[in-house]
CSV table of C-alpha atoms and ligand atoms in Angstrom, one decimal:
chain,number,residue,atom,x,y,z
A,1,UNK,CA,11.2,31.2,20.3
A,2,UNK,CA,7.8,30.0,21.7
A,3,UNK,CA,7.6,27.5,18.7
A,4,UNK,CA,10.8,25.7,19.3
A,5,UNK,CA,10.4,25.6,23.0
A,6,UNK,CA,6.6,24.2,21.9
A,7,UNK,CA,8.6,21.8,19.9
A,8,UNK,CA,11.4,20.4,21.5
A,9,UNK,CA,8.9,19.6,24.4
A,10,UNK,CA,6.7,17.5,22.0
A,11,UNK,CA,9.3,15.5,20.9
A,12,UNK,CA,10.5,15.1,24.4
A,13,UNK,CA,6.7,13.7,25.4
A,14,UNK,CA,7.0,11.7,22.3
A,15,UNK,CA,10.5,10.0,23.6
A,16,UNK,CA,8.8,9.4,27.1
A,17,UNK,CA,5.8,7.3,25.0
A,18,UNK,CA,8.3,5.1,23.1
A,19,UNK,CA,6.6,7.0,20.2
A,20,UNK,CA,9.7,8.8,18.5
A,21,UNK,CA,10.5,7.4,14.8
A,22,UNK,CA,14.5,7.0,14.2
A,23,UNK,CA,15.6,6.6,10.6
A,24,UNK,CA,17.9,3.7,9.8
A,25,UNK,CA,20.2,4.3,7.0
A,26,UNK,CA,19.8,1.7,4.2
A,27,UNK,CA,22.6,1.3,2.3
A,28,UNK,CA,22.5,-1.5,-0.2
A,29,UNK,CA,19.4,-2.0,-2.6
A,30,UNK,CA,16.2,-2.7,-1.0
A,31,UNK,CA,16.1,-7.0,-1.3
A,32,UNK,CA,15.7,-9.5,1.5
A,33,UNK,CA,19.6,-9.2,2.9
A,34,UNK,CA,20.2,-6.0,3.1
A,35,UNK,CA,23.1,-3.5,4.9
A,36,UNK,CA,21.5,-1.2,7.6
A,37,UNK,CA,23.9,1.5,9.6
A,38,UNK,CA,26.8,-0.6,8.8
A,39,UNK,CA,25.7,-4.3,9.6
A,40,UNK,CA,24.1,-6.8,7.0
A,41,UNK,CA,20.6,-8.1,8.5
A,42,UNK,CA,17.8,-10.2,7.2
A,43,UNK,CA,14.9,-7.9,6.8
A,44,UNK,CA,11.2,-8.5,7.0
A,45,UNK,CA,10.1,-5.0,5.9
A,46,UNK,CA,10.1,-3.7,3.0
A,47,UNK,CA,6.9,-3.8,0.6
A,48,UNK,CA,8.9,-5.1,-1.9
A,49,UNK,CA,6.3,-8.6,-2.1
A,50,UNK,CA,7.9,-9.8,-5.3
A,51,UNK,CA,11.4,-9.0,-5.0
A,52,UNK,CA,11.1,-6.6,-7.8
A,53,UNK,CA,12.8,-3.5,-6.3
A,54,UNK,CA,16.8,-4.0,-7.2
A,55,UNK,CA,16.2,-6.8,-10.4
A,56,UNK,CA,18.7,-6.3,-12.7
A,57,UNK,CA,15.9,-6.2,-16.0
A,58,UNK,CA,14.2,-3.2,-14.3
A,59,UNK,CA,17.7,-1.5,-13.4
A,60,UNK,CA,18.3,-2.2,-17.0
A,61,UNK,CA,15.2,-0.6,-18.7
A,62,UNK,CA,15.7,2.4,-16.3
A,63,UNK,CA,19.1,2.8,-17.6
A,64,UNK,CA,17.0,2.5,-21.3
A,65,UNK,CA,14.6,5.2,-20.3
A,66,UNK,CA,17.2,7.6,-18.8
A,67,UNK,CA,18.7,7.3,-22.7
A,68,UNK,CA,15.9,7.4,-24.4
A,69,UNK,CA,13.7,9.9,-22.4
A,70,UNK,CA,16.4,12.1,-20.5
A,71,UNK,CA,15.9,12.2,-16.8
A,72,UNK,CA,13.0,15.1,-15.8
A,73,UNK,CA,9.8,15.2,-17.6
A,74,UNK,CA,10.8,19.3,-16.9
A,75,UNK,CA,6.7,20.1,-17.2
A,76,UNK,CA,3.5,19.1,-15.8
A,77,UNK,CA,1.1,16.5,-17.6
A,78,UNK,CA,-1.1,19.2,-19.1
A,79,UNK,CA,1.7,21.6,-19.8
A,80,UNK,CA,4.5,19.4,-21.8
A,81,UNK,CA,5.3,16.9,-19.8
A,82,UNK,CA,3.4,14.1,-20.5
A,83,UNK,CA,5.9,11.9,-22.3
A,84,UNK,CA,5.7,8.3,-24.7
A,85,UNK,CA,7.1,6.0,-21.9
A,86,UNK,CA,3.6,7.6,-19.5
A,87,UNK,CA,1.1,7.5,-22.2
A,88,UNK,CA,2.0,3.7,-23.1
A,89,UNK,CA,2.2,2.8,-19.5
A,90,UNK,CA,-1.3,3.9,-18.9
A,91,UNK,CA,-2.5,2.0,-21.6
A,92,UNK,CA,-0.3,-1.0,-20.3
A,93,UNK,CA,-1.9,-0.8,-17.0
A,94,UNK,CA,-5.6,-0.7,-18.5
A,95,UNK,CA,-4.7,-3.3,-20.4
A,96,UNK,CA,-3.5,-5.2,-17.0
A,97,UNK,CA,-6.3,-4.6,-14.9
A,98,UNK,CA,-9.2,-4.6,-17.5
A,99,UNK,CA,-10.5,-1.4,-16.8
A,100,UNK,CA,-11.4,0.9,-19.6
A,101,UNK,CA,-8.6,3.5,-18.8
A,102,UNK,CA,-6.0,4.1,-16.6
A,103,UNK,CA,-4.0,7.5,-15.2
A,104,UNK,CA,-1.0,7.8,-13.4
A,105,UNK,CA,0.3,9.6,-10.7
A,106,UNK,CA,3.7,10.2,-8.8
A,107,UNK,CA,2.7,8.7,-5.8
A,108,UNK,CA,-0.1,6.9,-4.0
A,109,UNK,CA,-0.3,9.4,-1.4
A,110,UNK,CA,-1.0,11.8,-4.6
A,111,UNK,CA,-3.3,9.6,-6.5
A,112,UNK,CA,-6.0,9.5,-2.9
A,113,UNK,CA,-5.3,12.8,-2.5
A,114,UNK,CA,-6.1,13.7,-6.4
A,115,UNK,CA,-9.4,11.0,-6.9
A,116,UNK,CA,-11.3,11.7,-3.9
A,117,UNK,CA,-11.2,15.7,-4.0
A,118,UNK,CA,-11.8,16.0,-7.6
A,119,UNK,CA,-15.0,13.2,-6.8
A,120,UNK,CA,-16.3,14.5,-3.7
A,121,UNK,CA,-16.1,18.0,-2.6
A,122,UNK,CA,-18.9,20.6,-0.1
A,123,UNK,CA,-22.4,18.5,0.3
A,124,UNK,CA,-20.9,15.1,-0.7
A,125,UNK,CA,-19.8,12.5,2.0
A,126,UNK,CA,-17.5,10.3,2.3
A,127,UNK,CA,-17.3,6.8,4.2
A,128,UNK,CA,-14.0,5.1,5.2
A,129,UNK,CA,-13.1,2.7,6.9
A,130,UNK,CA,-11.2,3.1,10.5
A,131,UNK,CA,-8.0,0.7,9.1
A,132,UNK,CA,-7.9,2.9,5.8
A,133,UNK,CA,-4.3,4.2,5.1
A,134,UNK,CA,-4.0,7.5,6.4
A,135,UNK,CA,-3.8,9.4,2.7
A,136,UNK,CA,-7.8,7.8,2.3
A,137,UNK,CA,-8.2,9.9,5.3
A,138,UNK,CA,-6.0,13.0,4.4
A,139,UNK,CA,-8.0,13.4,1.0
A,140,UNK,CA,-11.3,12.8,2.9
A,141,UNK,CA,-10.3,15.7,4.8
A,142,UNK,CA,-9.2,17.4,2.2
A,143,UNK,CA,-12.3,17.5,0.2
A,144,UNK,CA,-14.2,19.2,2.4
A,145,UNK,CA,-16.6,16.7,1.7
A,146,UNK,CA,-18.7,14.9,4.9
A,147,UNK,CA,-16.2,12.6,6.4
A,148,UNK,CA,-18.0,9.3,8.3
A,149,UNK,CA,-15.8,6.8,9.3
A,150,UNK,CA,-17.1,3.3,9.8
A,151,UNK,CA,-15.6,0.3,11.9
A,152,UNK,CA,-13.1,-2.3,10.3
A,153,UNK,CA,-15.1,-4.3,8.0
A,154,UNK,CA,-18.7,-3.4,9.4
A,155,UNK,CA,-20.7,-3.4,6.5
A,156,UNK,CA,-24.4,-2.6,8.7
A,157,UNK,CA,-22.5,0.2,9.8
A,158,UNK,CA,-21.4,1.3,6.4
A,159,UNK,CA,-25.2,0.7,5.5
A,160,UNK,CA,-26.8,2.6,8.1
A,161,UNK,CA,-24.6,5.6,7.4
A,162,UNK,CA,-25.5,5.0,3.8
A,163,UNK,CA,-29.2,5.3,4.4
A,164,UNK,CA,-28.9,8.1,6.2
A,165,UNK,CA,-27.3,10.3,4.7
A,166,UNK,CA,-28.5,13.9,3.0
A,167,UNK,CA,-25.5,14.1,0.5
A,168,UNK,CA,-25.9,13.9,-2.8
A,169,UNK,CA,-22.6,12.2,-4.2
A,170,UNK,CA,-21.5,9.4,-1.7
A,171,UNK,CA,-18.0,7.9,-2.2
A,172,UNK,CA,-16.9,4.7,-0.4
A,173,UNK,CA,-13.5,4.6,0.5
A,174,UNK,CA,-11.0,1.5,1.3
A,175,UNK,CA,-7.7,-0.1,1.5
A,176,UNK,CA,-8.7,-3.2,-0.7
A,177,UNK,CA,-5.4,-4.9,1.6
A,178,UNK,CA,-5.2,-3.5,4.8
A,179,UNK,CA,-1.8,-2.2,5.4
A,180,UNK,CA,-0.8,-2.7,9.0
A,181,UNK,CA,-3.2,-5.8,9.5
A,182,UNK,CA,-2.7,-7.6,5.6
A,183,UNK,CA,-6.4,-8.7,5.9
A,184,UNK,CA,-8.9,-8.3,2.3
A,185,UNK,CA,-11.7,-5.9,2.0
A,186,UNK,CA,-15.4,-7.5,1.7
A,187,UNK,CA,-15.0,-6.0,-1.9
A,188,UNK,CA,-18.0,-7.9,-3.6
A,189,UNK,CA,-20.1,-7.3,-0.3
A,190,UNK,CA,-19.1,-3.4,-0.5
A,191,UNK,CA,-19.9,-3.1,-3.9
A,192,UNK,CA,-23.1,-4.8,-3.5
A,193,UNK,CA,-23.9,-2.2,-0.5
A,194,UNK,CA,-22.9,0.8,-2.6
A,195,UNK,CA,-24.9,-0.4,-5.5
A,196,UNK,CA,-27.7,-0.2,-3.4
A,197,UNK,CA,-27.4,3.1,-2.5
A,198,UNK,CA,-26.3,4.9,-5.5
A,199,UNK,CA,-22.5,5.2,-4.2
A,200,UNK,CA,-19.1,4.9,-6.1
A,201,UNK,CA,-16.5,2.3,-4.2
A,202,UNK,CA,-13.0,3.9,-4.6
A,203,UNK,CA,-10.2,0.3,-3.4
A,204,UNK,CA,-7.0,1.5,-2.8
A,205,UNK,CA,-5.0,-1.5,-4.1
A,206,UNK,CA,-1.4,-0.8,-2.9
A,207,UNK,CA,-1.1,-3.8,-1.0
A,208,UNK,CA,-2.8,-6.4,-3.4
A,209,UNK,CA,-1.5,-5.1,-7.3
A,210,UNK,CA,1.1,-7.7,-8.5
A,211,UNK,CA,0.6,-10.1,-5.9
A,212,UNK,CA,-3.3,-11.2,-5.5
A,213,UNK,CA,-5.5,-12.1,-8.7
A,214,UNK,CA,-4.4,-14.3,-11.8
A,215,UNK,CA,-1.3,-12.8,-13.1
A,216,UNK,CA,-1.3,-10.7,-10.2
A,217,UNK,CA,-3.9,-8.3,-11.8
A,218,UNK,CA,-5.1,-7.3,-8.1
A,219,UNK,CA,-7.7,-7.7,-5.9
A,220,UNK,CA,-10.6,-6.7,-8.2
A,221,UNK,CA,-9.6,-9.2,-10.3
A,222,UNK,CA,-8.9,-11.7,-7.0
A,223,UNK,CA,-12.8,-11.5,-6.5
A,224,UNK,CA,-13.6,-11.5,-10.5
A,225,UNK,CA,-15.2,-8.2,-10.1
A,226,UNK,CA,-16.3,-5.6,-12.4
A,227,UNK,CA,-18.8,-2.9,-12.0
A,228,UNK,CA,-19.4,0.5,-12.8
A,229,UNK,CA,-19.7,1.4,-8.9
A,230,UNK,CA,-15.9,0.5,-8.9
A,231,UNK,CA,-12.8,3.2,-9.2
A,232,UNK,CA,-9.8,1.0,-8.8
A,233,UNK,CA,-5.9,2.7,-7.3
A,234,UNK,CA,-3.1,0.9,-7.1
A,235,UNK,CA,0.5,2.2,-6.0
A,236,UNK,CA,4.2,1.3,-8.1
A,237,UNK,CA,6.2,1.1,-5.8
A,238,UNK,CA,5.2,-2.2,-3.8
A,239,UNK,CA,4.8,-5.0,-5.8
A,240,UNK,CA,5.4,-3.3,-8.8
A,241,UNK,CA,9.1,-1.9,-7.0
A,242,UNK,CA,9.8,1.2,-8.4
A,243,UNK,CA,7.7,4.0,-7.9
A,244,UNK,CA,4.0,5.8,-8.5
A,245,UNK,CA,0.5,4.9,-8.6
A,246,UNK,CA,-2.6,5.1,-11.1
A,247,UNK,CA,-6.4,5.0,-10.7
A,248,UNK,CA,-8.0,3.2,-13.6
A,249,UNK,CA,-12.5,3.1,-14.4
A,250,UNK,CA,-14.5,4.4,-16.9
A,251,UNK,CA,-13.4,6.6,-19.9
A,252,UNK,CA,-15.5,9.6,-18.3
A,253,UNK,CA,-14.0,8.6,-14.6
A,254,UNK,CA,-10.7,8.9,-15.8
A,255,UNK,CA,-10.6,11.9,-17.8
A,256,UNK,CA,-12.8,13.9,-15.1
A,257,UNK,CA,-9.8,13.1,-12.8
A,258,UNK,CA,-7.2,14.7,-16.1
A,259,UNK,CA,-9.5,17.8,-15.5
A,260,UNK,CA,-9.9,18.1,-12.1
A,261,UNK,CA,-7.6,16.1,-10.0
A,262,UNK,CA,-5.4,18.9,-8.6
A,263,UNK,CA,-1.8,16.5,-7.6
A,264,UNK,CA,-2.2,15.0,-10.9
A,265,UNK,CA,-2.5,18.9,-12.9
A,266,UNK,CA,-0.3,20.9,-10.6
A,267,UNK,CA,3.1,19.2,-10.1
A,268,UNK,CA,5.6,17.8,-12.5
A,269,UNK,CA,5.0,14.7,-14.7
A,270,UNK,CA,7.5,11.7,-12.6
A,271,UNK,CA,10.7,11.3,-14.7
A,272,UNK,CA,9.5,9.1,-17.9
A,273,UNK,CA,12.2,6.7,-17.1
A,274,UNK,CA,10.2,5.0,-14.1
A,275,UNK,CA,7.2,4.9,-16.4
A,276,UNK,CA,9.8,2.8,-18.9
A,277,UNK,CA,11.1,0.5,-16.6
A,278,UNK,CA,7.4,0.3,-15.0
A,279,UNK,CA,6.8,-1.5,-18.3
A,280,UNK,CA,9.1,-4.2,-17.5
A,281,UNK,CA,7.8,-4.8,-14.2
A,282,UNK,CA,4.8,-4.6,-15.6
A,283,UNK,CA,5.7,-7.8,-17.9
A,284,UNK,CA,7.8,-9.8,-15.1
A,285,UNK,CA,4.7,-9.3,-12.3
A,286,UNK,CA,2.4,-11.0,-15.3
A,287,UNK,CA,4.7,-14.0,-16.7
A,288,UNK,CA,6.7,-14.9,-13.2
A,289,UNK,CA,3.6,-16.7,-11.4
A,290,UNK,CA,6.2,-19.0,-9.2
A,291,UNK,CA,6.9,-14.9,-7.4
A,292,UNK,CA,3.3,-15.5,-6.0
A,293,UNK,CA,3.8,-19.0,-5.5
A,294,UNK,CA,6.9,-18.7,-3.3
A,295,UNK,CA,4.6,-16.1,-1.4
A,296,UNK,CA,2.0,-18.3,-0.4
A,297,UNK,CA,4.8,-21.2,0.7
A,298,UNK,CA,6.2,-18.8,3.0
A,299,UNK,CA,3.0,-17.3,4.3
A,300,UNK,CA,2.4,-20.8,5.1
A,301,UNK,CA,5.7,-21.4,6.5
A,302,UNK,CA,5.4,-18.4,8.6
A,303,UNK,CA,2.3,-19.7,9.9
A,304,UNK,CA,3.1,-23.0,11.1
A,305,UNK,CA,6.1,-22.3,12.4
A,306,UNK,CA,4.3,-19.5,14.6
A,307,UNK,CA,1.2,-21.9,15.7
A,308,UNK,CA,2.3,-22.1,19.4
A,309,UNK,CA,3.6,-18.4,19.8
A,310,UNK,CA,2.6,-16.3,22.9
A,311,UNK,CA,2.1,-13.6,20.3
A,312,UNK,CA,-1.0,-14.4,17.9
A,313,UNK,CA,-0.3,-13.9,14.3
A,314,UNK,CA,-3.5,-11.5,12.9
A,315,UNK,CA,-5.4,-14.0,10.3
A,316,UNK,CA,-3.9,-12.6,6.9
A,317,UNK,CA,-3.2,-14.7,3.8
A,318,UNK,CA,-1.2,-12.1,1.9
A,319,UNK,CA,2.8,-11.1,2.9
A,320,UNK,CA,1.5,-8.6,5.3
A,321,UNK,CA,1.8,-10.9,8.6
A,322,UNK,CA,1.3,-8.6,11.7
A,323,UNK,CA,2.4,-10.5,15.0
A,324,UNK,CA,0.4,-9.2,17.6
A,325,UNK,CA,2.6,-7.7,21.1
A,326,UNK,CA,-0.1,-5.1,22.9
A,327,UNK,CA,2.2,-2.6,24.5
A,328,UNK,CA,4.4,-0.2,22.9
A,329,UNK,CA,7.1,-0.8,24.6
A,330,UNK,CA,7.0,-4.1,24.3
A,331,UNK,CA,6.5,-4.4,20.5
A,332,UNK,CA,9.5,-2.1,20.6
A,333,UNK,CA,12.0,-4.8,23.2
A,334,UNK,CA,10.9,-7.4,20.7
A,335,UNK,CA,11.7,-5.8,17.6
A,336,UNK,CA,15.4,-4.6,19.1
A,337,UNK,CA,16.2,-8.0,20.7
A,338,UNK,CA,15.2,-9.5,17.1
A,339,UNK,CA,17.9,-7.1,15.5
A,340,UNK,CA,20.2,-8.0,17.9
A,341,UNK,CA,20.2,-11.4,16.0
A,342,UNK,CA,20.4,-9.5,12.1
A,343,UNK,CA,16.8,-9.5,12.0
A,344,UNK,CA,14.7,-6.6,11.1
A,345,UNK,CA,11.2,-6.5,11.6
A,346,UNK,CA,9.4,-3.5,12.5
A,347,UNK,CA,7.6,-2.5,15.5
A,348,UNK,CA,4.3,-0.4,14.3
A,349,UNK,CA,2.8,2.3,16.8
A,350,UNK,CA,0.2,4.0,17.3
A,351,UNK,CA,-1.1,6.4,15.4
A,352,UNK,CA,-0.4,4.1,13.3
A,353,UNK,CA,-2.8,1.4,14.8
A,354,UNK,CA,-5.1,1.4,17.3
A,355,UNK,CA,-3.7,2.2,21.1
A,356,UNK,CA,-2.9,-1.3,22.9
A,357,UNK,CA,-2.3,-3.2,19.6
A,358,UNK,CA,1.1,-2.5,18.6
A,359,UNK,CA,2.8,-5.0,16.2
A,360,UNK,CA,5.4,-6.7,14.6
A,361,UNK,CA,4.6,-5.6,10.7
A,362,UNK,CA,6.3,-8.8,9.4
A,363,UNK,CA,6.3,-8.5,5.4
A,364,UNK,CA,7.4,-11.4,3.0
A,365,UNK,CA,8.6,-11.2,-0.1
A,366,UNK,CA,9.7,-13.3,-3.0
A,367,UNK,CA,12.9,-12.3,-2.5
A,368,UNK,CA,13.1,-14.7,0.7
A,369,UNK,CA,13.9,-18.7,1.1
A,370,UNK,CA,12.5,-20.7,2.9
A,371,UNK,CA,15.4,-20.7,5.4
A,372,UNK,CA,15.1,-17.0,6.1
A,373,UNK,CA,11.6,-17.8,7.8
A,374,UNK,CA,13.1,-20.5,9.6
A,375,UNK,CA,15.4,-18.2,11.2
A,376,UNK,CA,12.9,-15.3,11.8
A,377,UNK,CA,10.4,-17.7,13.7
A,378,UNK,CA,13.8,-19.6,15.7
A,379,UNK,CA,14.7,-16.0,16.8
A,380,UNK,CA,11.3,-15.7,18.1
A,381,UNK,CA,10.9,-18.7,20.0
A,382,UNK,CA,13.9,-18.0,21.3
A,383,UNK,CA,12.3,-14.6,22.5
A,384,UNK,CA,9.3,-16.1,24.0
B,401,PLP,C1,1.8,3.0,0.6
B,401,PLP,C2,0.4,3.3,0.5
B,401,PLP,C3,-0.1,4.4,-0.1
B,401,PLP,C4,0.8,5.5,-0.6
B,401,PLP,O1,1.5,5.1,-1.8
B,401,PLP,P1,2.9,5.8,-2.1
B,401,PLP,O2,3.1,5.5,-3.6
B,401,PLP,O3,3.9,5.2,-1.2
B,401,PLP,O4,2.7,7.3,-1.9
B,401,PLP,C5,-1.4,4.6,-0.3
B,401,PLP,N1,-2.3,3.7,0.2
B,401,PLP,C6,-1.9,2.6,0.8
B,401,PLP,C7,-2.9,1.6,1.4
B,401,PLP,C8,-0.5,2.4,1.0
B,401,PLP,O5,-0.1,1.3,1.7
């Protein structure tokens, strides 16, 4: 029993760090007031930015799907699973984002995993940033291709590994909104750099689909970017509130990745339902602007209300507000005296982040009034 005893001392040194994750048990739909281990709270964490994830049109047109479709796709894309609800989705979501063609995947974490191994493999490199979500890293990894890692935003860096690199194929990798710290990528300034140097910019839009750009097309279309250089991945189940991802680019991008991208050909095609009622999202993210504009009130709202704080906000203008604490243990007191009150509002450790800069991860969404952020940044005055 060497492995167990291995084990159980691991989690023990985890428990002595403050570094062991608990579940909570969610048991109402995920919306702003929600029912968590048998009390109701206010919570400030879901990635739900537009309130999307329990509305009764998208419950609806899963219902529709489940009729029309049945519930498992039973077979993989290539095999026999590739149904009408996914085929017109993927052309929805080219249409969307103004990208030739789109493909979709079961999850985000699948869709990294899937685009950067069937792009870069033995004698290629990769470059990622050090904030990128840690599936850009796990399919880095994966790869097997040269994996440099550059510092947050430091384009000479990203430059100088550039130059100097003997691979042949060089992707650049990066959250195009940074998960833990809700700041935007230098996209037009990365693309430029990669241009330069014959590299392919992969954005991993999970943060920014639905909620930055006109119509909430994302943040390539935030910056008014296109280019050949760019391979574009959002995720489904944010914004978008129900589940999946897709990586839309070129014709030739696009169906390399049908050929080759080994967790989109080797697993089974997500139940065709999602991909119906991710055609009603689809819709409501485009025609319900006042979503994004009740974002940037309360962004706003968060911000001035949190001006004289001991604990700096991080400068972010999307729903991803981080509250800076330091200390593990800390972040941790803060976050529990904060549920005390009904609110939840996670504390984020390292790995997660960087050691020392542990954080409140507060994330808005349209779902909340005005008055819920009134009583989030009370409860932390209060605390200070
Ligand atoms: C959530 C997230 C993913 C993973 O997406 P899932 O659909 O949840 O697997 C990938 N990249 C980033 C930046 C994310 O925040």
């Amino acid at each position: 029993m060497t492995l167990h005893a291995e084990l159980a001392a691991e989690l023990a040194a985890r428990d002595g760090e403050g570094l062991r994750r608990r579940r909570r048990l969610l048991e109402s739909p995920q919306r702003a007031h929600v029912r968590v281990d048998g009390r109701d709270y206010l919570a400030f964490c879901s990635n739900d930015y537009l309130g999307l994830a329990s509305d009764p049109r998208i419950v609806a047109a899963a219902k529709e799907g489940a009729e029309l479709h049945g519930v498992g796709a039973g077979a993989s894309h290539l095999i026999l699973g590739h149904a009408a609800a996914h085929h017109e989705l993927e052309l929805a979501l080219a249409a969307f984002t103004g990208l030739p063609r789109a493909l979709l995947f079961s999850t985000g974490y699948m869709a990294n995993i899937g685009v950067v191994s069937a792009l870069a493999g033995r004698g290629d490199a990769v470059f990622s940033d050090r904030l990128n979500h840690a599936s850009l890293n796990d399919a880095a990894l994966l790869s097997r291709a040269a994996f440099r890692r550059f510092p947050h935003n430091d384009l000479a860096a990203l430059e100088r590994q550039l130059i100097n690199t003997p691979a042949r194929r060089r992707l650049v990798i990066v959250d195009a909104v940074f998960s833990m710290d809700g700041d935007i990528a230098p996209v037009p300034e990365l693309l430029g750099i990669c241009a330069r140097h014959d590299a392919c910019l992969l954005i991993d839009d999970a943060h920014g689909f639905g909620v930055l750009g006109k119509r909430g097309r994302g943040t390539a279309a935030h910056f008014g970017i296109r280019s050949d250089h760019l391979i574009y991945m959002a995720t489904l189940g944010k914004a978008a509130g129900v589940a999946g991802a897709f990586v839309a680019g070129s014709e030739v991008l696009v169906e390399s990745l049908v050929q080759q991208a080994r967790s989109y050909i080797y697993t089974t095609a997500t139940p065709p339902l999602l991909a119906h009622a991710l055609l009603e999202s689809l819709r409501i993210i485009g025609e319900e602007q006042w979503r994004r504009d009740r974002l940037h009130q309360l962004v706003s709202r968060l911000k001035q209300g949190l001006r004289d704080s001991p604990w700096r906000l991080l400068p972010s203008d999307t729903p991803i507000q981080p509250l800076l604490v330091g200390g593990n243990a800390e972040a941790l007191a803060l976050s529990a005296r904060l549920a005390e009150q009904g609110l939840l509002v996670p504390a984020i450790r390292p790995p997660t982040v960087p050691q020392g800069t542990a954080r409140l991860r507060i994330s808005l969404s349209a779902d909340h009034e005005a008055g819920d952020v009134d009583r989030l940044v009370d409860a932390l005055r209060q605390a200070a």
